[in-house]
Amino acid sequence: MKRLKVDLGDRSYPILIADGPLQNVGVLMRRYSPASKVCIVTNTTVRRLYADVCVTSLQNAGFKVSIVALPDGERYKTLRGMDRIYDGLIRAGLDRSDAVLALGGGVTGDMAGFAAATYMRGINFVQFPTTLLAQVDSSVGGKTGVDHPGGKNIVGAFYQPKLVVCDLSTLSSLPQREYRCGLAEVLKYGVIKSATFFSYLEKSGREILDRKQGALEKIVAESCRLKAAVVVEDERESGIRAILNYGHTFGHGIETAMNFRTIKHGEAVAIGMVMAAHLSYLLGLASAQSAVRVENLVSSYGLPTKLPRGLSPAKVMAGMEHDKKIIGGKWRFVVFDKIGHALVQGGLTRKEIAAVIR
Ligand code: NAD
Ligand code: GLY
């Protein structure tokens, strides 16, 4: 088992990465949490696949277990959706010493984390991510929350988990489209933080797309390590953490323009990363060659690099104006000056941004 640490003083926590720890989740939780009751927050899809093993393991370790299974989908990631979780926590009689365990993808993790942050003003929280996106991104770093018609993830809290357990074997049931969406975030870490990892990703497409065990362990561990380093430096995103949003402002604009339907988050981010690469070149920061390398890498993983047919750039621009990261008329974008080194660039004009939306 690989073990990383997110070093945040008294809010530090480990990330455990291995093949098959779901069977031992009870024992792992005993080690890291004093809870007597655990509420598993999941969705109907993941419940069918993994809840039984999780419940048995927790019960064998002496926990009293309850389950809240949310309907599957980003459209339920709302304040209304949160009520089901609060109802479940109250029904099961959880108190402050007990724990919420998020078993699922980023939607489940964000909602369960927000519930843990707010129920009784904060109870223990454990992330058990089952999508690649959640293992490499959303389960680490403490961003929790829900969407609102006024913006994606606009209501939420920073709330760190006590433990993150990534079971690589759960990725075997993930549809290839979802797996690719997670890869978009993996590629992001190469662009913003590690030229070495970027080169590895350029060379290892086949093993990664085939989900070979060694490749999975490498991409999950390296992504978590790179993300944790940024989070430790700037937990509440007052500066450098913003680089983790590379490609995301464009991506959120695309998702908003498409009403969060048809396109998946990772696909929108993939297109956004290519736009941000072209912006980096247009601003005279990055070479044309590195912008092309980013586009080629994204495309080599079967991810989209351009707006879906029929989606107008003006609509995407309007979608971006809803983004909380650019309120107050300030257009700030994450760009890079070389592969492996991102920065936040302010004072950009609408014209510069519009030029790369295509
Ligand atoms: P998701 O949670 O909707 O999961 C994608 C799909 O995969 C769902 O249908 C789910 O039921 C299914 N699924 C989950 N695990 C499975 C498995 N092992 N086998 C088969 N199917 C499985 O979406 P996601 O892509 O995991 O996460 C996207 C969400 O994460 C967005 O809401 C986004 O805003 C959020 N996010 C948060 C952060 C953060 O820092 N908190 C970072 C990135 C993304
Ligand atoms: N996914 C962006 C962040 O965690 O900051």
Tab-separated table of C-alpha atoms and ligand atoms in Angstrom:
chain	number	residue	atom	x	y	z
A	1	MET	CA	0.000	0.000	0.000
A	2	LYS	CA	1.295	3.463	-0.912
A	3	ARG	CA	0.872	6.091	1.766
A	4	LEU	CA	1.063	9.850	1.185
A	5	LYS	CA	0.462	12.621	3.664
A	6	VAL	CA	-1.386	15.895	3.266
A	7	ASP	CA	0.549	17.916	5.780
A	8	LEU	CA	-1.800	20.511	7.251
A	9	GLY	CA	-0.800	20.583	10.913
A	10	ASP	CA	-3.621	19.332	13.111
A	11	ARG	CA	-5.734	18.783	9.992
A	12	SER	CA	-3.142	16.491	8.352
A	13	TYR	CA	-4.355	13.228	6.881
A	14	PRO	CA	-3.066	10.234	4.989
A	15	ILE	CA	-3.946	9.143	1.462
A	16	LEU	CA	-3.747	5.361	1.139
A	17	ILE	CA	-3.468	3.896	-2.366
A	18	ALA	CA	-3.693	0.163	-3.061
A	19	ASP	CA	-5.479	-2.598	-4.913
A	20	GLY	CA	-8.360	-3.841	-2.758
A	21	PRO	CA	-8.491	-1.891	0.541
A	22	LEU	CA	-12.316	-1.703	0.411
A	23	GLN	CA	-12.400	-5.098	2.149
A	24	ASN	CA	-10.371	-3.625	5.000
A	25	VAL	CA	-12.040	-0.255	5.230
A	26	GLY	CA	-13.374	-1.049	8.711
A	27	VAL	CA	-9.904	-1.801	10.071
A	28	LEU	CA	-8.494	1.316	8.381
A	29	MET	CA	-11.241	3.478	9.826
A	30	ARG	CA	-10.647	2.076	13.305
A	31	ARG	CA	-7.039	3.227	12.987
A	32	TYR	CA	-7.934	6.782	11.978
A	33	SER	CA	-11.315	7.551	13.503
A	34	PRO	CA	-12.806	7.277	16.994
A	35	ALA	CA	-16.359	7.038	15.594
A	36	SER	CA	-18.841	4.408	16.753
A	37	LYS	CA	-21.381	5.075	13.983
A	38	VAL	CA	-20.574	5.492	10.314
A	39	CYS	CA	-22.979	6.757	7.676
A	40	ILE	CA	-21.961	5.714	4.171
A	41	VAL	CA	-22.999	8.353	1.650
A	42	THR	CA	-23.075	6.894	-1.836
A	43	ASN	CA	-25.265	6.856	-4.917
A	44	THR	CA	-27.521	4.173	-6.317
A	45	THR	CA	-24.935	3.011	-8.902
A	46	VAL	CA	-22.005	2.687	-6.513
A	47	ARG	CA	-24.227	1.193	-3.819
A	48	ARG	CA	-25.005	-1.738	-6.124
A	49	LEU	CA	-21.305	-2.270	-6.840
A	50	TYR	CA	-19.491	-1.703	-3.571
A	51	ALA	CA	-21.747	-0.938	-0.598
A	52	ASP	CA	-22.125	-4.546	0.650
A	53	VAL	CA	-18.373	-5.096	0.982
A	54	CYS	CA	-18.022	-1.738	2.684
A	55	VAL	CA	-20.877	-2.374	5.150
A	56	THR	CA	-19.567	-5.833	6.075
A	57	SER	CA	-16.057	-4.555	6.627
A	58	LEU	CA	-17.243	-1.671	8.811
A	59	GLN	CA	-19.591	-3.923	10.823
A	60	ASN	CA	-16.814	-6.483	11.369
A	61	ALA	CA	-14.715	-3.678	12.801
A	62	GLY	CA	-17.519	-2.865	15.266
A	63	PHE	CA	-19.112	0.200	13.642
A	64	LYS	CA	-22.869	0.766	13.557
A	65	VAL	CA	-23.496	1.412	9.869
A	66	SER	CA	-26.191	3.317	7.967
A	67	ILE	CA	-26.432	4.232	4.287
A	68	VAL	CA	-27.733	7.197	2.306
A	69	ALA	CA	-27.873	6.454	-1.424
A	70	LEU	CA	-28.371	9.559	-3.536
A	71	PRO	CA	-29.742	9.455	-7.054
A	72	ASP	CA	-26.900	9.318	-9.573
A	73	GLY	CA	-25.925	12.536	-11.339
A	74	GLU	CA	-24.500	16.033	-11.153
A	75	ARG	CA	-28.034	17.419	-11.390
A	76	TYR	CA	-28.721	16.164	-7.865
A	77	LYS	CA	-25.674	18.001	-6.497
A	78	THR	CA	-27.875	20.729	-5.061
A	79	LEU	CA	-28.982	22.056	-1.703
A	80	ARG	CA	-32.174	20.069	-2.157
A	81	GLY	CA	-30.068	16.923	-2.649
A	82	MET	CA	-28.303	17.688	0.643
A	83	ASP	CA	-31.550	17.238	2.577
A	84	ARG	CA	-31.469	13.491	1.954
A	85	ILE	CA	-28.039	13.297	3.562
A	86	TYR	CA	-28.999	15.403	6.577
A	87	ASP	CA	-32.195	13.318	6.986
A	88	GLY	CA	-30.085	10.131	6.928
A	89	LEU	CA	-27.576	11.450	9.476
A	90	ILE	CA	-30.337	12.553	11.827
A	91	ARG	CA	-32.270	9.288	11.396
A	92	ALA	CA	-29.145	7.260	12.199
A	93	GLY	CA	-28.492	9.421	15.274
A	94	LEU	CA	-24.920	10.425	14.384
A	95	ASP	CA	-23.229	12.749	16.813
A	96	ARG	CA	-20.050	14.818	16.527
A	97	SER	CA	-17.765	11.895	17.305
A	98	ASP	CA	-19.205	9.777	14.472
A	99	ALA	CA	-18.214	9.738	10.821
A	100	VAL	CA	-19.476	10.209	7.297
A	101	LEU	CA	-17.834	8.003	4.692
A	102	ALA	CA	-18.141	9.154	1.069
A	103	LEU	CA	-18.205	6.107	-1.211
A	104	GLY	CA	-18.356	7.241	-4.820
A	105	GLY	CA	-17.225	9.824	-7.325
A	106	GLY	CA	-16.697	13.547	-7.028
A	107	VAL	CA	-20.395	14.365	-6.800
A	108	THR	CA	-20.835	12.067	-3.801
A	109	GLY	CA	-17.578	13.220	-2.194
A	110	ASP	CA	-18.367	16.921	-2.562
A	111	MET	CA	-21.870	16.476	-1.120
A	112	ALA	CA	-20.893	14.096	1.677
A	113	GLY	CA	-18.021	16.409	2.600
A	114	PHE	CA	-20.309	19.417	2.739
A	115	ALA	CA	-22.748	17.440	4.878
A	116	ALA	CA	-19.896	16.452	7.222
A	117	ALA	CA	-18.729	20.081	7.376
A	118	THR	CA	-22.160	21.387	8.315
A	119	TYR	CA	-23.947	18.620	10.234
A	120	MET	CA	-23.634	19.571	13.917
A	121	ARG	CA	-21.073	22.146	12.700
A	122	GLY	CA	-18.668	19.439	11.629
A	123	ILE	CA	-18.213	15.686	12.076
A	124	ASN	CA	-15.486	13.261	10.981
A	125	PHE	CA	-15.233	12.658	7.297
A	126	VAL	CA	-13.548	9.919	5.275
A	127	GLN	CA	-13.212	9.876	1.505
A	128	PHE	CA	-13.399	6.556	-0.329
A	129	PRO	CA	-13.289	7.746	-3.969
A	130	THR	CA	-14.356	5.266	-6.661
A	131	THR	CA	-13.833	7.274	-9.866
A	132	LEU	CA	-10.446	8.201	-11.259
A	133	LEU	CA	-11.414	11.868	-11.086
A	134	ALA	CA	-12.264	11.562	-7.417
A	135	GLN	CA	-9.102	9.565	-6.619
A	136	VAL	CA	-6.761	12.049	-8.294
A	137	ASP	CA	-8.534	15.286	-7.521
A	138	SER	CA	-11.793	15.836	-5.671
A	139	SER	CA	-11.149	13.595	-2.637
A	140	VAL	CA	-7.946	15.469	-1.779
A	141	GLY	CA	-7.790	19.059	-0.576
A	142	GLY	CA	-11.027	19.648	1.295
A	143	LYS	CA	-13.195	21.443	-1.250
A	144	THR	CA	-16.792	20.430	-0.625
A	145	GLY	CA	-20.103	21.819	-1.809
A	146	VAL	CA	-22.971	21.843	-4.256
A	147	ASP	CA	-24.087	23.567	-7.444
A	148	HIS	CA	-26.706	26.311	-7.757
A	149	PRO	CA	-28.381	27.774	-10.851
A	150	GLY	CA	-26.121	30.803	-10.220
A	151	GLY	CA	-22.904	28.782	-10.502
A	152	LYS	CA	-21.172	25.434	-10.167
A	153	ASN	CA	-19.851	24.561	-6.693
A	154	ILE	CA	-20.920	28.036	-5.605
A	155	VAL	CA	-22.180	26.934	-2.171
A	156	GLY	CA	-19.655	25.049	-0.082
A	157	ALA	CA	-16.933	24.866	2.522
A	158	PHE	CA	-13.298	23.932	2.909
A	159	TYR	CA	-13.395	20.838	5.068
A	160	GLN	CA	-10.561	18.321	5.120
A	161	PRO	CA	-11.203	14.597	5.466
A	162	LYS	CA	-9.513	12.533	8.179
A	163	LEU	CA	-8.477	9.884	5.687
A	164	VAL	CA	-8.569	9.217	1.940
A	165	VAL	CA	-8.534	5.610	0.700
A	166	CYS	CA	-8.049	5.001	-3.025
A	167	ASP	CA	-8.872	1.435	-4.014
A	168	LEU	CA	-7.542	0.991	-7.543
A	169	SER	CA	-9.654	-2.138	-8.050
A	170	THR	CA	-12.856	-0.041	-7.945
A	171	LEU	CA	-11.705	1.645	-11.159
A	172	SER	CA	-12.227	-1.622	-13.074
A	173	SER	CA	-16.004	-1.054	-13.208
A	174	LEU	CA	-15.726	2.545	-14.380
A	175	PRO	CA	-17.055	3.175	-17.906
A	176	GLN	CA	-14.251	4.214	-20.278
A	177	ARG	CA	-15.802	7.672	-20.774
A	178	GLU	CA	-15.691	8.335	-17.025
A	179	TYR	CA	-12.168	6.972	-16.828
A	180	ARG	CA	-11.050	9.378	-19.569
A	181	CYS	CA	-12.672	12.258	-17.672
A	182	GLY	CA	-10.443	11.445	-14.723
A	183	LEU	CA	-7.456	11.340	-17.030
A	184	ALA	CA	-8.124	14.979	-17.952
A	185	GLU	CA	-7.277	15.932	-14.354
A	186	VAL	CA	-4.237	13.647	-14.395
A	187	LEU	CA	-2.917	15.389	-17.531
A	188	LYS	CA	-3.526	18.710	-15.791
A	189	TYR	CA	-0.939	17.908	-13.116
A	190	GLY	CA	1.690	17.312	-15.779
A	191	VAL	CA	0.959	20.658	-17.419
A	192	ILE	CA	0.891	22.734	-14.245
A	193	LYS	CA	3.349	21.048	-11.934
A	194	SER	CA	5.667	18.413	-13.391
A	195	ALA	CA	7.409	18.239	-16.763
A	196	THR	CA	8.673	14.754	-15.822
A	197	PHE	CA	5.148	13.501	-15.217
A	198	PHE	CA	4.015	15.172	-18.456
A	199	SER	CA	6.680	13.224	-20.400
A	200	TYR	CA	5.661	10.002	-18.646
A	201	LEU	CA	2.056	10.651	-19.721
A	202	GLU	CA	3.184	11.263	-23.305
A	203	LYS	CA	4.980	7.912	-23.355
A	204	SER	CA	2.580	5.716	-21.395
A	205	GLY	CA	-0.805	6.244	-23.062
A	206	ARG	CA	-1.357	2.588	-23.894
A	207	GLU	CA	-0.773	1.181	-20.360
A	208	ILE	CA	-2.768	4.006	-18.834
A	209	LEU	CA	-5.731	3.657	-21.194
A	210	ASP	CA	-5.643	-0.129	-20.609
A	211	ARG	CA	-5.705	0.516	-16.833
A	212	LYS	CA	-2.632	-1.618	-16.141
A	213	GLN	CA	-2.085	-1.957	-12.410
A	214	GLY	CA	1.366	-0.319	-12.342
A	215	ALA	CA	0.213	2.583	-14.505
A	216	LEU	CA	-2.862	3.138	-12.323
A	217	GLU	CA	-0.809	3.217	-9.164
A	218	LYS	CA	1.651	5.635	-10.755
A	219	ILE	CA	-0.958	8.109	-12.044
A	220	VAL	CA	-3.053	8.096	-8.866
A	221	ALA	CA	-0.070	8.409	-6.520
A	222	GLU	CA	1.718	11.050	-8.586
A	223	SER	CA	-1.455	13.110	-9.062
A	224	CYS	CA	-2.260	12.979	-5.337
A	225	ARG	CA	1.337	13.879	-4.467
A	226	LEU	CA	1.326	16.880	-6.804
A	227	LYS	CA	-2.085	18.049	-5.663
A	228	ALA	CA	-1.214	17.637	-1.974
A	229	ALA	CA	1.910	19.778	-2.448
A	230	VAL	CA	-0.207	22.643	-3.799
A	231	VAL	CA	-2.895	22.264	-1.122
A	232	VAL	CA	-0.301	22.302	1.657
A	233	GLU	CA	1.102	25.552	0.294
A	234	ASP	CA	-2.267	27.295	-0.014
A	235	GLU	CA	-5.107	25.367	1.597
A	236	ARG	CA	-7.829	27.985	1.118
A	237	GLU	CA	-6.894	29.178	-2.341
A	238	SER	CA	-5.678	32.631	-1.562
A	239	GLY	CA	-2.949	32.267	-4.188
A	240	ILE	CA	-1.117	29.358	-5.777
A	241	ARG	CA	-3.914	26.767	-5.310
A	242	ALA	CA	-5.704	28.520	-8.167
A	243	ILE	CA	-3.345	26.730	-10.582
A	244	LEU	CA	-5.358	23.572	-9.894
A	245	ASN	CA	-8.128	25.294	-11.823
A	246	TYR	CA	-6.066	25.165	-15.012
A	247	GLY	CA	-8.545	24.722	-17.877
A	248	HIS	CA	-11.460	24.878	-15.452
A	249	THR	CA	-12.692	28.427	-16.053
A	250	PHE	CA	-13.125	27.641	-19.744
A	251	GLY	CA	-14.457	24.207	-18.760
A	252	HIS	CA	-17.052	25.637	-16.382
A	253	GLY	CA	-18.110	28.091	-19.087
A	254	ILE	CA	-18.676	25.167	-21.445
A	255	GLU	CA	-20.579	23.162	-18.819
A	256	THR	CA	-22.745	26.161	-17.938
A	257	ALA	CA	-23.440	26.906	-21.613
A	258	MET	CA	-24.574	23.290	-21.993
A	259	ASN	CA	-26.671	23.379	-18.795
A	260	PHE	CA	-24.440	20.701	-17.226
A	261	ARG	CA	-25.947	18.175	-19.667
A	262	THR	CA	-24.432	16.105	-22.505
A	263	ILE	CA	-20.846	17.065	-21.741
A	264	LYS	CA	-18.992	15.682	-18.738
A	265	HIS	CA	-16.873	17.764	-16.372
A	266	GLY	CA	-13.611	16.078	-17.437
A	267	GLU	CA	-14.406	16.561	-21.120
A	268	ALA	CA	-15.136	20.249	-20.593
A	269	VAL	CA	-11.889	20.585	-18.627
A	270	ALA	CA	-9.978	18.832	-21.429
A	271	ILE	CA	-11.208	21.390	-23.967
A	272	GLY	CA	-10.503	24.150	-21.439
A	273	MET	CA	-6.913	22.937	-20.977
A	274	VAL	CA	-6.306	23.193	-24.707
A	275	MET	CA	-7.827	26.704	-24.773
A	276	ALA	CA	-5.627	27.702	-21.818
A	277	ALA	CA	-2.568	26.323	-23.640
A	278	HIS	CA	-3.369	28.470	-26.672
A	279	LEU	CA	-3.955	31.444	-24.371
A	280	SER	CA	-0.522	30.847	-22.807
A	281	TYR	CA	0.994	31.030	-26.295
A	282	LEU	CA	-1.127	34.030	-27.375
A	283	LEU	CA	0.042	35.983	-24.314
A	284	GLY	CA	3.655	35.315	-25.279
A	285	LEU	CA	4.303	33.175	-22.184
A	286	ALA	CA	4.611	29.677	-23.617
A	287	SER	CA	6.101	28.413	-26.868
A	288	ALA	CA	3.879	27.302	-29.723
A	289	GLN	CA	5.478	23.869	-29.413
A	290	SER	CA	4.416	23.423	-25.788
A	291	ALA	CA	0.845	24.508	-26.602
A	292	VAL	CA	0.798	21.879	-29.363
A	293	ARG	CA	2.201	19.252	-26.957
A	294	VAL	CA	-0.712	19.898	-24.592
A	295	GLU	CA	-3.265	19.640	-27.402
A	296	ASN	CA	-1.669	16.421	-28.694
A	297	LEU	CA	-1.552	14.875	-25.239
A	298	VAL	CA	-5.233	15.620	-24.592
A	299	SER	CA	-6.199	14.243	-27.983
A	300	SER	CA	-4.029	11.107	-27.557
A	301	TYR	CA	-6.148	10.131	-24.535
A	302	GLY	CA	-9.322	10.330	-26.611
A	303	LEU	CA	-10.477	13.532	-24.957
A	304	PRO	CA	-12.060	16.398	-26.907
A	305	THR	CA	-9.902	19.417	-27.791
A	306	LYS	CA	-12.531	21.693	-29.368
A	307	LEU	CA	-16.026	22.946	-28.598
A	308	PRO	CA	-18.790	20.496	-29.449
A	309	ARG	CA	-20.402	21.258	-32.820
A	310	GLY	CA	-23.182	23.821	-32.518
A	311	LEU	CA	-22.010	25.368	-29.246
A	312	SER	CA	-21.334	29.036	-29.855
A	313	PRO	CA	-18.228	30.665	-28.337
A	314	ALA	CA	-20.442	33.595	-27.224
A	315	LYS	CA	-22.508	31.201	-25.104
A	316	VAL	CA	-19.349	29.839	-23.485
A	317	MET	CA	-18.163	33.387	-22.790
A	318	ALA	CA	-21.517	34.145	-21.137
A	319	GLY	CA	-21.209	30.892	-19.162
A	320	MET	CA	-17.782	31.974	-17.897
A	321	GLU	CA	-19.168	35.272	-16.679
A	322	HIS	CA	-21.177	33.256	-14.140
A	323	ASP	CA	-17.961	31.729	-12.821
A	324	LYS	CA	-17.198	32.791	-9.270
A	325	LYS	CA	-13.500	33.076	-10.124
A	326	ILE	CA	-14.079	36.018	-12.430
A	327	ILE	CA	-16.666	38.072	-10.605
A	328	GLY	CA	-15.983	41.764	-10.140
A	329	GLY	CA	-14.929	42.252	-13.764
A	330	LYS	CA	-11.492	40.709	-13.146
A	331	TRP	CA	-10.432	38.287	-15.819
A	332	ARG	CA	-7.799	36.033	-14.338
A	333	PHE	CA	-6.722	32.838	-15.989
A	334	VAL	CA	-4.379	30.021	-15.181
A	335	VAL	CA	-1.756	29.736	-17.904
A	336	PHE	CA	1.735	28.238	-18.115
A	337	ASP	CA	5.093	29.568	-19.190
A	338	LYS	CA	6.584	26.116	-19.658
A	339	ILE	CA	5.320	22.571	-19.309
A	340	GLY	CA	5.273	21.834	-15.585
A	341	HIS	CA	4.989	25.449	-14.448
A	342	ALA	CA	1.648	27.261	-14.243
A	343	LEU	CA	0.839	30.757	-13.042
A	344	VAL	CA	-2.198	32.976	-12.632
A	345	GLN	CA	-2.319	35.858	-15.080
A	346	GLY	CA	-4.556	38.835	-14.345
A	347	GLY	CA	-5.727	41.832	-16.376
A	348	LEU	CA	-6.686	39.848	-19.459
A	349	THR	CA	-9.011	41.385	-22.011
A	350	ARG	CA	-12.206	39.807	-23.260
A	351	LYS	CA	-10.697	39.856	-26.739
A	352	GLU	CA	-7.689	37.729	-25.684
A	353	ILE	CA	-9.957	35.197	-24.030
A	354	ALA	CA	-12.480	35.113	-26.869
A	355	ALA	CA	-9.658	34.457	-29.370
A	356	VAL	CA	-8.991	30.976	-27.968
A	357	ILE	CA	-12.599	29.819	-27.519
A	358	ARG	CA	-13.211	27.617	-30.512
B	1	NAD	P1	-19.572	11.380	-10.464
B	1	NAD	O1	-19.436	11.394	-9.016
B	1	NAD	O2	-20.871	11.799	-11.044
B	1	NAD	O3	-19.201	9.929	-11.008
B	1	NAD	C1	-19.272	9.667	-12.381
B	1	NAD	C2	-20.147	8.448	-12.678
B	1	NAD	O4	-19.440	7.276	-12.322
B	1	NAD	C3	-21.443	8.407	-11.899
B	1	NAD	O5	-22.462	7.932	-12.737
B	1	NAD	C4	-21.148	7.396	-10.790
B	1	NAD	O6	-22.303	6.763	-10.320
B	1	NAD	C5	-20.252	6.439	-11.507
B	1	NAD	N1	-19.318	5.678	-10.678
B	1	NAD	C6	-18.620	6.092	-9.600
B	1	NAD	N2	-17.740	5.146	-9.231
B	1	NAD	C7	-17.910	4.120	-10.081
B	1	NAD	C8	-17.262	2.870	-10.236
B	1	NAD	N3	-16.235	2.518	-9.472
B	1	NAD	N4	-17.682	2.043	-11.222
B	1	NAD	C9	-18.687	2.415	-12.064
B	1	NAD	N5	-19.314	3.592	-11.990
B	1	NAD	C10	-18.911	4.444	-11.004
B	1	NAD	O7	-18.470	12.325	-11.158
B	1	NAD	P2	-16.895	12.471	-10.994
B	1	NAD	O8	-16.384	12.634	-12.354
B	1	NAD	O9	-16.335	11.452	-10.099
B	1	NAD	O10	-16.764	13.877	-10.231
B	1	NAD	C11	-17.243	15.078	-10.815
B	1	NAD	C12	-17.614	16.020	-9.713
B	1	NAD	O11	-16.456	16.287	-8.917
B	1	NAD	C13	-18.125	17.355	-10.173
B	1	NAD	O12	-19.273	17.669	-9.419
B	1	NAD	C14	-17.018	18.325	-9.844
B	1	NAD	O13	-17.473	19.612	-9.533
B	1	NAD	C15	-16.394	17.680	-8.642
B	1	NAD	N6	-14.987	18.032	-8.420
B	1	NAD	C16	-14.632	18.446	-7.192
B	1	NAD	C17	-13.329	18.747	-6.921
B	1	NAD	C18	-12.918	19.135	-5.518
B	1	NAD	O14	-11.773	19.565	-5.318
B	1	NAD	N7	-13.775	18.980	-4.554
B	1	NAD	C19	-12.354	18.630	-7.909
B	1	NAD	C20	-12.742	18.177	-9.170
B	1	NAD	C21	-14.082	17.872	-9.413
B	2	GLY	N1	-9.909	21.011	-7.972
B	2	GLY	C1	-9.332	22.276	-7.584
B	2	GLY	C2	-8.918	22.327	-6.160
B	2	GLY	O1	-9.041	21.386	-5.424
B	2	GLY	O2	-8.460	23.362	-5.733
